[in-house]
PDB file of C-alpha atoms in Angstrom:
ATOM      1  CA  MET A   1      25.754 175.175 -35.135  1.00 66.00           C
ATOM      2  CA  ALA A   2      25.555 178.107 -36.819  1.00 81.00           C
ATOM      3  CA  VAL A   3      23.591 175.491 -39.081  1.00 88.00           C
ATOM      4  CA  SER A   4      21.275 174.169 -37.046  1.00 89.00           C
ATOM      5  CA  GLN A   5      20.986 177.169 -35.512  1.00 89.00           C
ATOM      6  CA  ARG A   6      19.366 178.481 -39.031  1.00 91.00           C
ATOM      7  CA  THR A   7      18.062 175.329 -39.555  1.00 91.00           C
ATOM      8  CA  GLY A   8      16.399 173.685 -36.641  1.00 91.00           C
ATOM      9  CA  CYS A   9      17.959 170.592 -37.552  1.00 91.00           C
ATOM     10  CA  ARG A  10      19.898 167.729 -35.630  1.00 92.00           C
ATOM     11  CA  ALA A  11      23.233 167.198 -37.027  1.00 92.00           C
ATOM     12  CA  SER A  12      25.296 164.491 -35.536  1.00 91.00           C
ATOM     13  CA  LEU A  13      28.104 163.517 -36.251  1.00 87.00           C
ATOM     14  CA  GLN A  14      28.750 160.339 -38.822  1.00 86.00           C
ATOM     15  CA  GLN A  15      32.813 160.702 -39.384  1.00 81.00           C
ATOM     16  CA  ILE A  16      35.856 162.722 -39.880  1.00 80.00           C
ATOM     17  CA  LEU A  17      38.231 162.143 -42.712  1.00 77.00           C
ATOM     18  CA  PRO A  18      41.707 163.764 -42.445  1.00 73.00           C
ATOM     19  CA  ARG A  19      43.111 164.430 -46.446  1.00 73.00           C
ATOM     20  CA  SER A  20      46.203 164.408 -47.909  1.00 69.00           C
ATOM     21  CA  ASP A  21      46.331 168.307 -48.209  1.00 76.00           C
ATOM     22  CA  GLY A  22      45.603 168.988 -44.944  1.00 74.00           C
ATOM     23  CA  THR A  23      41.943 169.284 -44.676  1.00 77.00           C
ATOM     24  CA  TYR A  24      38.876 167.329 -43.674  1.00 80.00           C
ATOM     25  CA  THR A  25      35.521 165.579 -45.005  1.00 83.00           C
ATOM     26  CA  VAL A  26      33.404 165.163 -41.926  1.00 85.00           C
ATOM     27  CA  PHE A  27      30.001 163.203 -42.911  1.00 87.00           C
ATOM     28  CA  TYR A  28      26.666 163.701 -40.349  1.00 90.00           C
ATOM     29  CA  ARG A  29      23.470 162.824 -40.177  1.00 89.00           C
ATOM     30  CA  VAL A  30      21.147 164.978 -40.200  1.00 91.00           C
ATOM     31  CA  SER A  31      17.848 165.475 -39.183  1.00 90.00           C
ATOM     32  CA  ASP A  32      14.471 166.605 -38.092  1.00 92.00           C
ATOM     33  CA  VAL A  33      13.949 169.037 -41.942  1.00 90.00           C
ATOM     34  CA  ASP A  34      14.453 168.735 -45.321  1.00 91.00           C
ATOM     35  CA  PRO A  35      17.999 167.989 -45.366  1.00 90.00           C
ATOM     36  CA  VAL A  36      18.149 169.765 -48.518  1.00 91.00           C
ATOM     37  CA  ARG A  37      17.468 173.019 -46.878  1.00 92.00           C
ATOM     38  CA  VAL A  38      20.585 172.051 -44.921  1.00 92.00           C
ATOM     39  CA  LEU A  39      22.611 171.731 -47.395  1.00 92.00           C
ATOM     40  CA  ASP A  40      21.947 175.053 -48.852  1.00 94.00           C
ATOM     41  CA  VAL A  41      22.256 176.506 -45.727  1.00 92.00           C
ATOM     42  CA  ALA A  42      25.453 174.745 -45.314  1.00 91.00           C
ATOM     43  CA  ASN A  43      26.919 175.668 -49.008  1.00 92.00           C
ATOM     44  CA  GLU A  44      26.282 179.240 -48.380  1.00 92.00           C
ATOM     45  CA  ASP A  45      29.756 179.013 -46.239  1.00 87.00           C
ATOM     46  CA  ASP A  46      31.955 179.822 -49.273  1.00 85.00           C
ATOM     47  CA  ARG A  47      34.696 177.895 -46.630  1.00 82.00           C
ATOM     48  CA  LEU A  48      32.405 174.418 -46.956  1.00 85.00           C
ATOM     49  CA  GLU A  49      31.584 172.182 -49.587  1.00 88.00           C
ATOM     50  CA  ALA A  50      28.580 169.899 -48.571  1.00 90.00           C
ATOM     51  CA  ARG A  51      27.087 167.419 -50.566  1.00 88.00           C
ATOM     52  CA  LEU A  52      24.258 165.021 -49.625  1.00 87.00           C
ATOM     53  CA  ILE A  53      24.950 161.373 -50.224  1.00 82.00           C
ATOM     54  CA  GLY A  54      21.362 160.261 -49.433  1.00 74.00           C
ATOM     55  CA  ALA A  55      18.278 161.343 -47.981  1.00 75.00           C
ATOM     56  CA  SER A  56      14.463 161.290 -46.901  1.00 77.00           C
ATOM     57  CA  GLU A  57      12.318 163.754 -46.786  1.00 80.00           C
ATOM     58  CA  LYS A  58      13.053 164.279 -42.993  1.00 85.00           C
ATOM     59  CA  GLU A  59      16.967 163.457 -42.925  1.00 87.00           C
ATOM     60  CA  GLY A  60      19.729 162.662 -44.471  1.00 87.00           C
ATOM     61  CA  ILE A  61      23.423 162.151 -44.719  1.00 88.00           C
ATOM     62  CA  LEU A  62      25.888 164.643 -45.543  1.00 90.00           C
ATOM     63  CA  GLU A  63      28.988 165.004 -46.959  1.00 87.00           C
ATOM     64  CA  VAL A  64      31.364 168.203 -45.838  1.00 88.00           C
ATOM     65  CA  ASP A  65      34.676 169.625 -47.215  1.00 86.00           C
ATOM     66  CA  VAL A  66      36.207 171.736 -44.372  1.00 82.00           C
ATOM     67  CA  SER A  67      38.909 173.934 -45.448  1.00 78.00           C
ATOM     68  CA  ASN A  68      39.373 176.556 -41.943  1.00 75.00           C
ATOM     69  CA  VAL A  69      39.868 173.494 -39.736  1.00 70.00           C
ATOM     70  CA  GLU A  70      41.695 175.617 -37.439  1.00 72.00           C
ATOM     71  CA  GLU A  71      37.834 177.318 -36.829  1.00 70.00           C
ATOM     72  CA  PHE A  72      36.425 173.637 -37.041  1.00 76.00           C
ATOM     73  CA  PHE A  73      36.076 172.851 -33.103  1.00 77.00           C
ATOM     74  CA  VAL A  74      35.656 168.824 -34.006  1.00 77.00           C
ATOM     75  CA  VAL A  75      38.908 168.543 -35.979  1.00 76.00           C
ATOM     76  CA  THR A  76      40.527 170.364 -33.949  1.00 79.00           C
ATOM     77  CA  LEU A  77      39.854 168.061 -30.833  1.00 82.00           C
ATOM     78  CA  THR A  78      41.121 165.726 -32.721  1.00 80.00           C
ATOM     79  CA  ASP A  79      44.518 167.685 -33.643  1.00 78.00           C
ATOM     80  CA  ALA A  80      44.393 168.018 -29.333  1.00 80.00           C
ATOM     81  CA  GLY A  81      44.802 164.151 -28.929  1.00 80.00           C
ATOM     82  CA  ALA A  82      41.365 163.795 -28.260  1.00 83.00           C
ATOM     83  CA  ILE A  83      38.548 160.740 -30.026  1.00 80.00           C
ATOM     84  CA  PRO A  84      35.678 162.179 -30.785  1.00 81.00           C
ATOM     85  CA  LYS A  85      33.030 159.830 -29.846  1.00 82.00           C
ATOM     86  CA  HIS A  86      29.415 161.340 -29.456  1.00 84.00           C
ATOM     87  CA  MET A  87      28.779 164.774 -30.956  1.00 87.00           C
ATOM     88  CA  TRP A  88      25.699 166.509 -31.762  1.00 89.00           C
ATOM     89  CA  SER A  89      24.414 169.823 -32.766  1.00 90.00           C
ATOM     90  CA  ALA A  90      20.611 171.574 -32.326  1.00 90.00           C
ATOM     91  CA  ASN A  91      19.646 175.412 -31.766  1.00 86.00           C
ATOM     92  CA  GLY A  92      22.563 176.149 -32.323  1.00 85.00           C
ATOM     93  CA  VAL A  93      24.552 174.326 -29.322  1.00 88.00           C
ATOM     94  CA  ALA A  94      26.836 171.792 -29.224  1.00 88.00           C
ATOM     95  CA  HIS A  95      27.835 168.494 -27.293  1.00 89.00           C
ATOM     96  CA  ILE A  96      30.842 166.409 -27.701  1.00 88.00           C
ATOM     97  CA  VAL A  97      31.766 163.168 -25.653  1.00 88.00           C
ATOM     98  CA  ALA A  98      34.978 162.355 -26.363  1.00 86.00           C
ATOM     99  CA  ASP A  99      38.129 159.722 -25.212  1.00 85.00           C
ATOM    100  CA  ILE A 100      41.663 160.916 -23.854  1.00 84.00           C
ATOM    101  CA  PRO A 101      44.012 157.805 -24.559  1.00 78.00           C
ATOM    102  CA  PRO A 102      46.621 156.902 -21.916  1.00 79.00           C
ATOM    103  CA  ASN A 103      49.492 157.915 -23.811  1.00 77.00           C
ATOM    104  CA  ARG A 104      47.995 161.590 -23.695  1.00 82.00           C
ATOM    105  CA  SER A 105      47.635 163.756 -20.748  1.00 85.00           C
ATOM    106  CA  ALA A 106      44.112 164.790 -20.446  1.00 85.00           C
ATOM    107  CA  SER A 107      44.559 168.300 -18.854  1.00 88.00           C
ATOM    108  CA  ASP A 108      47.125 168.892 -21.687  1.00 89.00           C
ATOM    109  CA  VAL A 109      44.602 168.538 -24.453  1.00 87.00           C
ATOM    110  CA  ILE A 110      41.719 170.223 -22.339  1.00 87.00           C
ATOM    111  CA  ASP A 111      43.906 173.246 -22.573  1.00 89.00           C
ATOM    112  CA  ARG A 112      44.579 173.329 -25.605  1.00 86.00           C
ATOM    113  CA  PHE A 113      41.025 172.296 -27.311  1.00 85.00           C
ATOM    114  CA  SER A 114      39.843 175.442 -24.240  1.00 86.00           C
ATOM    115  CA  SER A 115      43.000 177.585 -25.594  1.00 86.00           C
ATOM    116  CA  ASP A 116      40.785 177.446 -28.769  1.00 83.00           C
ATOM    117  CA  HIS A 117      37.737 177.868 -28.332  1.00 83.00           C
ATOM    118  CA  PRO A 118      37.180 179.809 -24.615  1.00 86.00           C
ATOM    119  CA  ALA A 119      33.367 179.090 -24.940  1.00 84.00           C
ATOM    120  CA  VAL A 120      33.180 175.891 -24.513  1.00 85.00           C
ATOM    121  CA  GLU A 121      32.287 174.854 -21.073  1.00 87.00           C
ATOM    122  CA  ILE A 122      33.980 171.301 -20.037  1.00 86.00           C
ATOM    123  CA  VAL A 123      30.594 169.836 -18.268  1.00 87.00           C
ATOM    124  CA  ALA A 124      32.270 166.381 -16.967  1.00 83.00           C
ATOM    125  CA  ARG A 125      35.505 164.679 -16.830  1.00 82.00           C
ATOM    126  CA  ARG A 126      35.582 160.990 -16.360  1.00 80.00           C
ATOM    127  CA  GLN A 127      38.329 157.972 -15.794  1.00 75.00           C
ATOM    128  CA  LYS A 128      38.027 154.410 -17.034  1.00 70.00           C
ATOM    129  CA  GLU A 129      39.542 151.300 -18.754  1.00 66.00           C
ATOM    130  CA  TYR A 130      40.751 151.596 -22.050  1.00 56.00           C
ATOM    131  CA  THR A 131      41.927 149.089 -24.287  1.00 54.00           C
ATOM    132  CA  THR A 132      44.359 149.579 -26.861  1.00 49.00           C
ATOM    133  CA  PRO A 133      43.152 149.473 -30.150  1.00 53.00           C
ATOM    134  CA  LEU A 134      44.824 147.449 -32.698  1.00 47.00           C
ATOM    135  CA  PHE A 135      44.920 151.404 -34.662  1.00 55.00           C
ATOM    136  CA  SER A 136      44.736 154.455 -33.307  1.00 57.00           C
ATOM    137  CA  HIS A 137      41.614 156.107 -34.363  1.00 59.00           C
ATOM    138  CA  ARG A 138      43.874 158.633 -36.674  1.00 61.00           C
ATOM    139  CA  GLU A 139      45.627 155.456 -38.104  1.00 66.00           C
ATOM    140  CA  LEU A 140      42.169 153.578 -39.590  1.00 69.00           C
ATOM    141  CA  GLN A 141      40.703 157.148 -40.393  1.00 69.00           C
ATOM    142  CA  MET A 142      43.778 157.706 -42.419  1.00 69.00           C
ATOM    143  CA  ALA A 143      44.183 154.162 -43.403  1.00 74.00           C
ATOM    144  CA  MET A 144      40.508 154.157 -44.545  1.00 77.00           C
ATOM    145  CA  ASN A 145      41.273 156.932 -46.864  1.00 75.00           C
ATOM    146  CA  LYS A 146      43.271 155.548 -48.810  1.00 79.00           C
ATOM    147  CA  THR A 147      41.736 151.477 -49.249  1.00 86.00           C
ATOM    148  CA  LEU A 148      38.201 153.002 -49.911  1.00 87.00           C
ATOM    149  CA  THR A 149      36.890 155.198 -52.429  1.00 87.00           C
ATOM    150  CA  THR A 150      34.822 158.036 -52.510  1.00 83.00           C
ATOM    151  CA  ARG A 151      32.091 156.078 -53.643  1.00 88.00           C
ATOM    152  CA  GLN A 152      32.904 152.842 -51.895  1.00 90.00           C
ATOM    153  CA  HIS A 153      32.645 155.402 -48.520  1.00 87.00           C
ATOM    154  CA  GLU A 154      29.214 156.738 -49.210  1.00 86.00           C
ATOM    155  CA  ALA A 155      28.134 153.278 -49.641  1.00 89.00           C
ATOM    156  CA  LEU A 156      29.771 151.595 -46.427  1.00 90.00           C
ATOM    157  CA  LEU A 157      28.368 154.891 -44.352  1.00 84.00           C
ATOM    158  CA  ALA A 158      25.130 155.322 -46.021  1.00 86.00           C
ATOM    159  CA  ALA A 159      24.983 151.868 -44.861  1.00 88.00           C
ATOM    160  CA  TYR A 160      25.987 152.410 -40.974  1.00 86.00           C
ATOM    161  CA  ALA A 161      23.955 155.252 -40.757  1.00 81.00           C
ATOM    162  CA  GLY A 162      20.390 153.892 -42.010  1.00 82.00           C
ATOM    163  CA  GLY A 163      20.682 150.684 -40.246  1.00 86.00           C
ATOM    164  CA  TYR A 164      21.478 148.397 -42.851  1.00 92.00           C
ATOM    165  CA  PHE A 165      23.632 146.696 -40.331  1.00 93.00           C
ATOM    166  CA  ASP A 166      20.995 146.659 -37.683  1.00 91.00           C
ATOM    167  CA  TRP A 167      19.378 143.044 -36.570  1.00 90.00           C
ATOM    168  CA  PRO A 168      16.589 143.727 -37.717  1.00 90.00           C
ATOM    169  CA  ARG A 169      17.828 145.892 -40.242  1.00 90.00           C
ATOM    170  CA  LYS A 170      16.361 149.489 -40.265  1.00 88.00           C
ATOM    171  CA  LYS A 171      16.545 149.839 -44.070  1.00 89.00           C
ATOM    172  CA  SER A 172      17.179 146.776 -46.599  1.00 93.00           C
ATOM    173  CA  GLY A 173      19.772 147.674 -49.023  1.00 93.00           C
ATOM    174  CA  GLU A 174      17.320 148.813 -52.027  1.00 94.00           C
ATOM    175  CA  GLU A 175      16.033 151.597 -49.818  1.00 90.00           C
ATOM    176  CA  VAL A 176      19.360 152.749 -48.938  1.00 89.00           C
ATOM    177  CA  ALA A 177      20.914 152.174 -53.004  1.00 90.00           C
ATOM    178  CA  ALA A 178      17.242 154.218 -53.772  1.00 88.00           C
ATOM    179  CA  GLU A 179      18.451 157.361 -50.960  1.00 83.00           C
ATOM    180  CA  LEU A 180      21.813 157.705 -52.313  1.00 85.00           C
ATOM    181  CA  GLY A 181      20.611 157.479 -56.171  1.00 85.00           C
ATOM    182  CA  VAL A 182      22.448 154.451 -57.609  1.00 88.00           C
ATOM    183  CA  SER A 183      20.949 151.347 -58.999  1.00 93.00           C
ATOM    184  CA  SER A 184      20.583 148.140 -56.170  1.00 93.00           C
ATOM    185  CA  PRO A 185      23.715 146.501 -58.087  1.00 93.00           C
ATOM    186  CA  THR A 186      25.486 149.343 -57.975  1.00 94.00           C
ATOM    187  CA  PHE A 187      25.221 150.313 -54.261  1.00 93.00           C
ATOM    188  CA  PHE A 188      26.280 146.823 -53.409  1.00 94.00           C
ATOM    189  CA  GLN A 189      29.230 146.168 -55.580  1.00 95.00           C
ATOM    190  CA  HIS A 190      30.608 149.234 -53.473  1.00 94.00           C
ATOM    191  CA  LEU A 191      29.084 148.244 -49.838  1.00 94.00           C
ATOM    192  CA  ARG A 192      31.252 144.216 -50.377  1.00 94.00           C
ATOM    193  CA  ARG A 193      33.608 145.869 -52.020  1.00 94.00           C
ATOM    194  CA  ALA A 194      34.258 148.130 -49.135  1.00 92.00           C
ATOM    195  CA  GLU A 195      33.256 145.274 -46.661  1.00 93.00           C
ATOM    196  CA  GLN A 196      35.900 143.132 -48.278  1.00 92.00           C
ATOM    197  CA  LYS A 197      38.954 146.289 -47.893  1.00 90.00           C
ATOM    198  CA  VAL A 198      37.827 146.831 -44.107  1.00 87.00           C
ATOM    199  CA  LEU A 199      37.745 143.750 -43.097  1.00 88.00           C
ATOM    200  CA  SER A 200      41.876 143.432 -44.891  1.00 88.00           C
ATOM    201  CA  LEU A 201      42.633 146.172 -43.028  1.00 81.00           C
ATOM    202  CA  LEU A 202      41.733 144.709 -39.824  1.00 76.00           C
ATOM    203  CA  PHE A 203      42.691 140.726 -40.320  1.00 80.00           C
ATOM    204  CA  THR A 204      46.374 141.960 -41.816  1.00 74.00           C
ATOM    205  CA  GLU A 205      47.194 144.035 -39.075  1.00 57.00           C
ATOM    206  CA  GLN A 206      45.920 141.183 -36.931  1.00 54.00           C
ATOM    207  CA  ARG A 207      48.547 138.590 -38.457  1.00 53.00           C
ATOM    208  CA  THR A 208      51.348 141.209 -38.480  1.00 51.00           C
ATOM    209  CA  GLY A 209      51.296 142.041 -34.681  1.00 51.00           C
ATOM    210  CA  ALA A 210      51.265 138.390 -34.139  1.00 48.00           C
ATOM    211  CA  ASN A 211      53.810 137.919 -36.739  1.00 50.00           C
ATOM    212  CA  ARG A 212      55.511 140.961 -34.129  1.00 46.00           C
ATOM    213  CA  ALA A 213      55.045 138.886 -31.701  1.00 46.00           C
ATOM    214  CA  GLU A 214      56.244 135.630 -32.353  1.00 47.00           C
ATOM    215  CA  THR A 215      59.571 137.403 -33.300  1.00 45.00           C
ATOM    216  CA  ASN A 216      59.828 138.999 -30.067  1.00 47.00           C
ATOM    217  CA  GLU A 217      59.330 135.679 -28.570  1.00 45.00           C
ATOM    218  CA  ASP A 218      61.883 134.289 -30.637  1.00 44.00           C
ATOM    219  CA  ALA A 219      64.757 136.331 -29.852  1.00 43.00           C
ATOM    220  CA  ILE A 220      63.928 136.734 -25.979  1.00 42.00           C
ATOM    221  CA  SER A 221      63.961 132.904 -26.210  1.00 38.00           C
ATOM    222  CA  GLY A 222      67.558 132.610 -27.965  1.00 42.00           C
TER     223      GLY A 222
END
């Protein structure tokens, strides 16, 4: 929030990755100002280590390693049991939309988060139908973190955030590669390998789940 206040940028959360050492890597899309300015301000905080992994004149993707997790409200919200869906900050004010899975008490999650961050205001609370995913949000993050290399994750995120997967495409692969500062063949190599690994995670889990279901049915029939 302080970075958006000092630079006048809009920062939108793209991805949170937990690390094995208890720290987190967080990816933001920053816009409306020179992303290099945002990078410089972020790195003035000794508790953060920020890098640009893709940038244009008024927009970029910022990769931030966070060690002070107890002060970082998005991480504490995740640790409380919620799943951040959208988060953005501008002019020093942050806005968060999060889901709370049905196996969690919404009141407990809100109370814990509010206790950690008493200045937070809960604007609205809505109940909706919830479909159980193959992975929990945290499980998917951890699986991707273990499976993808840093370069593969950067290529996948930059392509997604840059609109490479949109139709029509907002940016070509060559444009995303240029923003990352790598050649097109290198970018496509990292991207294709990342796509293969993510799809492998998905379809391997589907097959495993189907096999478990068949085994349970056989046991019941017997």
